[in-house]
Amino acid sequence: MLFSCINFAEKNESENQTQIELDYAKGFKIYLFDNYKKVEVFDPSIGKKTSTYYLVKDRNVKVPIDGEKLLVPIRNIAVTSATHIGFIDALSELKSVSGVCSPQLIYNQKIKDIDSLVNIGDAFNLNFEKLFFLHPEALTLTLYGGETEKNKRIKQGGIPILYINEWKEQHPLARAEWIKFFGAIYDKSALADSLFEQTRQRYEAIRSMVKNTSEKPKVMIGGSFKGTWYVPGGMSFMGELLKDASCSYVFENDSTAESIPLSVESVLYHFSQADVWLGAPSETMDLLLNIDERNQLFNAVNKGNVYNFYARKNSSGGNDFWETGVVQPDKILSDFVKIIHPEVTEIDTLFFSRKVD
């Protein structure tokens, strides 16, 4: 029997297969076979495969034994991150979501209006009793530092885990391309492809508006959190957004794909003369100065060029910047270009950003 299973796996993997070409994403691959799709998920930062899924429309279809078989389209899913909500909503599949983590941190009102929605705790402290009672067909999960005992327990309970590593992608369009992963599990690949292509075209059109500009205003971004100021590395998705907005950013040539922790003193050294402050952690200028009186030393504050990402934030803390913004980074780039290059008149309004007065 063991020889037969191994032989079957080898036979299937040697069949004619078609690999779906991805434009940007490095965190997953999709292969088409006669009776199923094979999806491999990687950690983009190290290129290591974390999981393999075989997507079938018929439970009786035989698949290789080196991965998890999933019946698609998924009809009942639990979600641990608000960023995943944006992808599911884009495909009009919110009706499939039965459980979420930290619903107060979700911006999308349509999902919060689902009466049967179950709160399964938070992403780092799942309520196993509620999760196992709900028993979804799949649970989306962000993979931090490898497989954990909690993850193994979930799998042993018969709940497949879909590892979503889009947050480790280094380009905003790479993150957005994860809609093709969700398109596969919802059997809506054609729609996912179309939506991504529209996003890519809009993104490139906005980028081209300022691609050859000679003026590159100096930009700072973020804010202090418990004494540490985290700024995007030059190889991060946010670093790429800043490059495409055609601005001058101190760490634009940095090779870091993660956030860079800085002291407030270091931020003052690097950014005191910045023309624009993006993503400031405040609704008002008074509050910004109350947070740290040293904020008044920044040139951007004195010039009144300070903007937050709170235009689409609700009273409980949910922010659409981390939902729609992941799926449609063109809207973030549009904000950046309008703020950094006000001479570009093709962009009328801000979407995620708001000026701090």
mmCIF file of C-alpha atoms in Angstrom, residues 221-231 259-267 281 292 294:
data_model
loop_
_atom_site.group_PDB
_atom_site.id
_atom_site.type_symbol
_atom_site.label_atom_id
_atom_site.label_comp_id
_atom_site.label_asym_id
_atom_site.label_seq_id
_atom_site.Cartn_x
_atom_site.Cartn_y
_atom_site.Cartn_z
ATOM 1 C CA ILE A 221 6.833 58.292 7.731
ATOM 2 C CA GLY A 222 5.369 56.607 10.817
ATOM 3 C CA GLY A 223 5.566 57.500 14.478
ATOM 4 C CA SER A 224 6.981 56.552 17.852
ATOM 5 C CA PHE A 225 5.575 53.482 19.610
ATOM 6 C CA LYS A 226 6.662 52.994 23.241
ATOM 7 C CA GLY A 227 9.811 54.980 22.595
ATOM 8 C CA THR A 228 10.762 53.308 19.322
ATOM 9 C CA TRP A 229 10.063 54.730 15.865
ATOM 10 C CA TYR A 230 9.650 52.082 13.172
ATOM 11 C CA VAL A 231 10.369 53.175 9.607
ATOM 12 C CA SER A 259 10.837 47.789 9.521
ATOM 13 C CA ILE A 260 13.862 49.600 10.921
ATOM 14 C CA PRO A 261 13.641 50.518 14.649
ATOM 15 C CA LEU A 262 14.982 53.974 15.474
ATOM 16 C CA SER A 263 15.149 56.164 18.544
ATOM 17 C CA VAL A 264 13.358 59.511 18.394
ATOM 18 C CA GLU A 265 16.775 61.173 18.455
ATOM 19 C CA SER A 266 17.834 59.198 15.397
ATOM 20 C CA VAL A 267 14.604 60.116 13.607
ATOM 21 C CA PRO A 281 -0.057 58.634 14.548
ATOM 22 C CA ASP A 292 5.951 64.083 22.205
ATOM 23 C CA ARG A 294 9.874 67.070 20.231
#
